[in-house]
PDB file of C-alpha atoms in Angstrom:
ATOM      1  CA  UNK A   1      66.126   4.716  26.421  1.00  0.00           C
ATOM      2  CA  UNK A   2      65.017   4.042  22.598  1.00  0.00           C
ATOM      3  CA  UNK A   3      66.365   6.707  20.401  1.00  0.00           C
ATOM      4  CA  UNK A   4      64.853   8.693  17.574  1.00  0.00           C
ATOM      5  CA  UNK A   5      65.766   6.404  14.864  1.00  0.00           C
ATOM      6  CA  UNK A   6      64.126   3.268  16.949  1.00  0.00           C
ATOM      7  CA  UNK A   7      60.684   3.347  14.973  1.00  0.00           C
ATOM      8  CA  UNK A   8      62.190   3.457  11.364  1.00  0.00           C
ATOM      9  CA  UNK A   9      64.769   0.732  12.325  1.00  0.00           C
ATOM     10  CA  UNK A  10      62.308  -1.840  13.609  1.00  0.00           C
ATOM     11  CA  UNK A  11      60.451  -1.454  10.007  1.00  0.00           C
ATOM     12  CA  UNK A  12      57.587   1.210  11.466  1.00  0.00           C
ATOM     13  CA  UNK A  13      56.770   4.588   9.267  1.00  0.00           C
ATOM     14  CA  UNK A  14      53.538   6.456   9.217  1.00  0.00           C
ATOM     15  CA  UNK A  15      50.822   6.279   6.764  1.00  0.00           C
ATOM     16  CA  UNK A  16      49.139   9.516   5.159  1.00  0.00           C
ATOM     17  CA  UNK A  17      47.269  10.532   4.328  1.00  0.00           C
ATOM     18  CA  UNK A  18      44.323   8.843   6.200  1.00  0.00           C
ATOM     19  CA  UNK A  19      40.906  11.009   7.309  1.00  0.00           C
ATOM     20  CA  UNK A  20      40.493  13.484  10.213  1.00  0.00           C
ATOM     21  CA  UNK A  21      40.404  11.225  13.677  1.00  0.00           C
ATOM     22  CA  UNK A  22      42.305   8.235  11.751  1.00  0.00           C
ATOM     23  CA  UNK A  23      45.908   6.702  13.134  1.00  0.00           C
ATOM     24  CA  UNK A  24      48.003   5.208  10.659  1.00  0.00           C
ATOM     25  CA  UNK A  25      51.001   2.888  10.932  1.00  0.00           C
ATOM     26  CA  UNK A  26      52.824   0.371   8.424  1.00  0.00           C
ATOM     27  CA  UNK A  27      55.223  -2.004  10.169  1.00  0.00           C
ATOM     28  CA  UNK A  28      57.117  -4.169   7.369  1.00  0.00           C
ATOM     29  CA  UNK A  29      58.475  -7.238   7.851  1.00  0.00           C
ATOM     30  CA  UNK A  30      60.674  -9.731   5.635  1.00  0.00           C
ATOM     31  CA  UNK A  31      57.236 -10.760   3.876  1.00  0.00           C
ATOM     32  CA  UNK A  32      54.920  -8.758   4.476  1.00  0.00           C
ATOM     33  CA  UNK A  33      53.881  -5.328   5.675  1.00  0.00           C
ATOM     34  CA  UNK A  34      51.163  -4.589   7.982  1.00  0.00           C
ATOM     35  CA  UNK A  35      48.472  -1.564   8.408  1.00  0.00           C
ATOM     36  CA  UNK A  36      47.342  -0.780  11.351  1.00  0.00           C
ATOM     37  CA  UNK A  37      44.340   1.377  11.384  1.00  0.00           C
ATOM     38  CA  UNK A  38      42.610   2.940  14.595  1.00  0.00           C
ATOM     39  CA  UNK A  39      39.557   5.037  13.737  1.00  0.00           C
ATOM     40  CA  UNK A  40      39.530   7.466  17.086  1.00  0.00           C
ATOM     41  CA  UNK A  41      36.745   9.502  15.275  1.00  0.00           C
ATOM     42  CA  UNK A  42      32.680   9.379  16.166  1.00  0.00           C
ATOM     43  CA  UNK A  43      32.082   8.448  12.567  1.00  0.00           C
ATOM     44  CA  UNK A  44      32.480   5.427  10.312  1.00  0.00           C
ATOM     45  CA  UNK A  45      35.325   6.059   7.704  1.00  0.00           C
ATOM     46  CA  UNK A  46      36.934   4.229   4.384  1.00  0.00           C
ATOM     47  CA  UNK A  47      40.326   3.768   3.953  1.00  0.00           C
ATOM     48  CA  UNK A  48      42.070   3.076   0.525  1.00  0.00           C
ATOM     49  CA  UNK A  49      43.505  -0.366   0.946  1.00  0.00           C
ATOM     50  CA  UNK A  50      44.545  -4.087   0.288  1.00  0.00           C
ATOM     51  CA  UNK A  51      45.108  -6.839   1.897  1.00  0.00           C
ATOM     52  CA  UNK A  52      44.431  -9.363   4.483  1.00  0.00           C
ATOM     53  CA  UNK A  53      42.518  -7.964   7.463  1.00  0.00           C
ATOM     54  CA  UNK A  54      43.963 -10.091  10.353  1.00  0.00           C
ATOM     55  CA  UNK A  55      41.496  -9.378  12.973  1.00  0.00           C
ATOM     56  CA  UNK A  56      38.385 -10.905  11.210  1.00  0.00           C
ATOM     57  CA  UNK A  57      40.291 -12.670   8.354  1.00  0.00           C
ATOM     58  CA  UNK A  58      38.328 -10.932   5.504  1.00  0.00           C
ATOM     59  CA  UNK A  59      40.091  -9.947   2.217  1.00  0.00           C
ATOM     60  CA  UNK A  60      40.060  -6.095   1.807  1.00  0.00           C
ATOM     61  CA  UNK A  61      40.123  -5.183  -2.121  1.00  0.00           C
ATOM     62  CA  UNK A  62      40.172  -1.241  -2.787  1.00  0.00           C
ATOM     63  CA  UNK A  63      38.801  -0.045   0.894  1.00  0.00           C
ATOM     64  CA  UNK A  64      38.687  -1.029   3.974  1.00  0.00           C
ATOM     65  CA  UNK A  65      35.475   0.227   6.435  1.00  0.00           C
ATOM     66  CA  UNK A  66      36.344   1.515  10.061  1.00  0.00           C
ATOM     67  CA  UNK A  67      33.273   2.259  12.265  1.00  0.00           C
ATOM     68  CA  UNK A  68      33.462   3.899  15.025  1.00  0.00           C
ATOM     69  CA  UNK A  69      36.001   3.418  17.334  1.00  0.00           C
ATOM     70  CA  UNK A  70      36.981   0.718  15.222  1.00  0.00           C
ATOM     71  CA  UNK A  71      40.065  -1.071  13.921  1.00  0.00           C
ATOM     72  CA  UNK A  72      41.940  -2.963  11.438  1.00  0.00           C
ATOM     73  CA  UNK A  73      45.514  -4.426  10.734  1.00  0.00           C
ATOM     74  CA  UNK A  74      45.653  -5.420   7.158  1.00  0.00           C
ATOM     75  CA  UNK A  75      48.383  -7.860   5.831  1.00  0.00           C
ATOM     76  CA  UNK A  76      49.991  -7.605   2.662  1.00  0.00           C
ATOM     77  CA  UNK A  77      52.453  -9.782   1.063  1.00  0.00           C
ATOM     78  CA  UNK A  78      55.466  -8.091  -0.665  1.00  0.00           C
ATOM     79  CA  UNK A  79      54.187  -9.879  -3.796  1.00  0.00           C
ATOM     80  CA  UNK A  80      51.023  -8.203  -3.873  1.00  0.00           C
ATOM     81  CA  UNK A  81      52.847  -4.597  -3.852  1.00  0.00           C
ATOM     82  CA  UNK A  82      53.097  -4.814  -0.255  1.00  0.00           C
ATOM     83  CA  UNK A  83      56.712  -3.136   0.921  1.00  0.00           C
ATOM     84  CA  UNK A  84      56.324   0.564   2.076  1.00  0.00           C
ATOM     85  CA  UNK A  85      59.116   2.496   1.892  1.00  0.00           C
TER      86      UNK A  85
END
C-alpha cells in the first residue's frame, strides 16, 4: 500500500492554478522538473509556461497551447528556474 506522503516523496506536487478542465502535475527530478499537462476540456486552452515540450520537441517560451483533449510534458532545467517547490 503507498501511503499519503508517497506523491511528495517521489518529487510529484500539483500545479495551480491551471484553467477549468486542465490537470496539472510537476514531477522534479535531480535536473530538471517536468509539467505534465492534460487538457480534459472541449476547448483549446493556454497555459503559462517554459520549457522543453518533450512530446513534439518544440521550445515553449511564455505559453504553451493545449487543444482539445490534448497534452504536453514540458522539461525544464533547474538552471532555467526550473525546481518547484
Amino acid at each position: 500500500m503507498v501511503g499519503p506522503h508517497a506523491p511528495t516523496e517521489a518529487g510529484v506536487t500539483s500545479c495551480a492554478p491551471v484553467p477549468e478542465g486542465v490537470e496539472a502535475t510537476v514531477r522534479t527530478g535531480p535536473d530538471a522538473s517536468y509539467l505534465f499537462l492534460l487538457n480534459h476540456a472541449d476547448k483549446p486552452v493556454e497555459i503559462s509556461a517554459h520549457g522543453t515540450d518533450l512530446l513534439t520537441g518544440a521550445p515553449v517560451r511564455g505559453a504553451v497551447q493545449l487543444v482539445p483533449l490534448g497534452a504536453a510534458v514540458l522539461r525544464t532545467p533547474h538552471s532555467l528556474g526550473g525546481k518547484h517547490s
